[in-house]
mmCIF file of C-alpha atoms in Angstrom:
data_model
loop_
_atom_site.group_PDB
_atom_site.id
_atom_site.type_symbol
_atom_site.label_atom_id
_atom_site.label_comp_id
_atom_site.label_asym_id
_atom_site.label_seq_id
_atom_site.Cartn_x
_atom_site.Cartn_y
_atom_site.Cartn_z
ATOM 1 C CA ALA A 861 33.543 107.222 126.280
ATOM 2 C CA ASN A 862 36.062 107.904 128.999
ATOM 3 C CA ARG A 863 37.190 111.481 129.448
ATOM 4 C CA VAL A 864 40.853 112.244 129.001
ATOM 5 C CA THR A 865 42.354 115.385 130.504
ATOM 6 C CA LEU A 866 45.136 117.348 128.868
ATOM 7 C CA ARG A 867 48.597 117.005 130.389
ATOM 8 C CA ARG A 868 49.839 120.368 129.104
ATOM 9 C CA LYS A 869 48.328 123.840 129.230
ATOM 10 C CA LEU A 870 47.950 124.280 125.460
ATOM 11 C CA SER A 871 44.493 123.104 124.424
ATOM 12 C CA TYR A 872 44.444 124.047 120.742
ATOM 13 C CA ASN A 873 44.984 121.426 118.051
ATOM 14 C CA THR A 874 48.123 122.985 116.580
ATOM 15 C CA ALA A 875 50.876 121.209 114.624
ATOM 16 C CA THR A 876 53.069 120.885 117.719
ATOM 17 C CA ASN A 877 50.225 119.857 120.030
ATOM 18 C CA GLN A 878 49.159 116.634 118.288
ATOM 19 C CA ARG A 879 48.253 113.834 120.661
ATOM 20 C CA ARG A 880 46.804 110.351 120.719
ATOM 21 C CA ILE A 881 45.103 108.382 123.436
ATOM 22 C CA VAL A 882 46.982 105.450 124.971
ATOM 23 C CA ARG A 883 46.104 103.060 127.750
ATOM 24 C CA THR A 884 48.674 102.985 130.549
ATOM 25 C CA PRO A 885 49.682 99.774 132.349
ATOM 26 C CA GLY A 886 47.512 100.994 135.232
ATOM 27 C CA GLY A 887 44.487 100.819 132.941
ATOM 28 C CA GLU A 888 43.794 104.547 132.626
ATOM 29 C CA LEU A 889 43.544 106.430 129.332
ATOM 30 C CA ARG A 890 46.010 109.246 128.861
ATOM 31 C CA TYR A 891 47.139 111.602 126.103
ATOM 32 C CA LEU A 892 50.504 110.824 124.480
ATOM 33 C CA TYR A 893 51.938 113.863 122.737
ATOM 34 C CA VAL A 894 53.205 112.991 119.261
ATOM 35 C CA LYS A 895 56.406 114.547 117.925
ATOM 36 C CA LYS A 896 56.498 116.098 114.478
ATOM 37 C CA ALA A 897 58.011 113.820 111.855
ATOM 38 C CA GLY A 898 61.300 115.115 110.488
ATOM 39 C CA SER A 899 61.739 115.681 106.779
ATOM 40 C CA ARG A 900 63.879 113.542 104.479
ATOM 41 C CA VAL A 901 67.243 114.764 103.250
ATOM 42 C CA HIS A 902 67.212 115.678 99.547
ATOM 43 C CA CYS A 903 69.908 115.919 96.895
ATOM 44 C CA PRO A 904 70.577 119.581 95.970
ATOM 45 C CA GLU A 905 71.208 118.698 92.297
ATOM 46 C CA THR A 906 68.451 116.192 91.464
ATOM 47 C CA GLY A 907 65.984 117.000 94.255
ATOM 48 C CA GLN A 908 65.566 113.297 95.085
ATOM 49 C CA ALA A 909 65.101 112.071 98.641
ATOM 50 C CA LEU A 910 68.290 110.315 99.723
ATOM 51 C CA ASN A 911 67.933 106.641 100.600
ATOM 52 C CA GLY A 912 69.596 105.137 103.664
ATOM 53 C CA ILE A 913 69.344 108.286 105.774
ATOM 54 C CA ALA A 914 66.851 108.307 108.620
ATOM 55 C CA ARG A 915 64.260 111.082 108.458
ATOM 56 C CA SER A 916 64.722 113.308 111.468
ATOM 57 C CA THR A 917 64.675 116.860 112.774
ATOM 58 C CA GLY A 918 67.823 118.942 113.032
ATOM 59 C CA MET A 919 68.230 118.321 116.750
ATOM 60 C CA GLU A 920 67.833 114.571 116.282
ATOM 61 C CA LEU A 921 70.440 114.679 113.487
ATOM 62 C CA SER A 922 72.963 116.224 115.869
ATOM 63 C CA ARG A 923 72.439 113.350 118.324
ATOM 64 C CA MET A 924 72.620 110.576 115.703
ATOM 65 C CA SER A 925 75.766 108.607 114.899
ATOM 66 C CA LYS A 926 77.749 109.405 111.774
ATOM 67 C CA THR A 927 76.867 106.069 110.135
ATOM 68 C CA SER A 928 73.123 106.746 110.313
ATOM 69 C CA LYS A 929 73.556 110.152 108.656
ATOM 70 C CA ARG A 930 75.463 109.017 105.560
ATOM 71 C CA VAL A 931 75.964 106.207 103.077
ATOM 72 C CA SER A 932 79.357 104.576 102.463
ATOM 73 C CA ARG A 933 79.995 106.160 99.073
ATOM 74 C CA ALA A 934 81.650 109.306 97.738
ATOM 75 C CA TYR A 935 79.374 112.238 98.656
ATOM 76 C CA GLY A 936 77.234 109.742 100.636
ATOM 77 C CA GLY A 937 74.433 111.492 102.465
ATOM 78 C CA LYS A 938 74.987 114.697 100.475
ATOM 79 C CA LEU A 939 74.312 113.820 96.826
ATOM 80 C CA SER A 940 72.178 111.186 95.144
ATOM 81 C CA MET A 941 73.758 108.290 93.261
ATOM 82 C CA GLN A 942 72.714 109.764 89.887
ATOM 83 C CA ALA A 943 74.389 113.106 90.704
ATOM 84 C CA VAL A 944 77.639 111.393 91.729
ATOM 85 C CA ARG A 945 77.564 109.227 88.601
ATOM 86 C CA SER A 946 77.090 112.265 86.344
ATOM 87 C CA ARG A 947 79.959 114.090 88.115
ATOM 88 C CA ILE A 948 82.312 111.130 87.618
ATOM 89 C CA LEU A 949 81.273 110.786 83.975
ATOM 90 C CA ARG A 950 81.706 114.521 83.350
ATOM 91 C CA ALA A 951 85.179 114.502 84.929
ATOM 92 C CA PHE A 952 86.176 111.473 82.826
ATOM 93 C CA LEU A 953 84.908 113.033 79.583
ATOM 94 C CA ASN A 954 86.653 116.342 80.363
ATOM 95 C CA GLU A 955 89.903 114.471 80.945
ATOM 96 C CA GLU A 956 89.492 112.521 77.688
ATOM 97 C CA ASN A 957 88.745 115.740 75.831
ATOM 98 C CA ARG A 958 91.861 117.382 77.284
ATOM 99 C CA ILE A 959 94.041 114.435 76.184
ATOM 100 C CA VAL A 960 92.561 114.503 72.663
ATOM 101 C CA LYS A 961 93.248 118.252 72.380
ATOM 102 C CA LYS A 962 96.838 117.717 73.556
ATOM 103 C CA MET A 963 97.342 114.940 70.968
ATOM 104 C CA ALA A 964 95.873 117.130 68.205
ATOM 105 C CA ALA A 965 98.173 120.020 69.169
ATOM 106 C CA LYS A 966 101.231 117.745 68.838
ATOM 107 C CA LYS A 967 100.350 116.812 65.219
#
């Protein structure tokens, strides 16, 4: 069991101080500090995790390209497909209802 020395001052096993042992090309064992995994983006209406959007932290999101942060659809990257579908359906039914009321008022 080879000993591995810490590369940073913090020695406690906290959430931000996670590390794993890797072997360098020079053959020595060294700690590699692991970043925290970012959370997935969720739909505010359905609560589903949005597909097609890379999980990342806020700072990583600001560095990412626009195409990796959204999907090519109306409300892509903001709402889930089910939420968009229900919005379109609701708007269509409201419009139909308005037309029917207008026709009934004419008679």
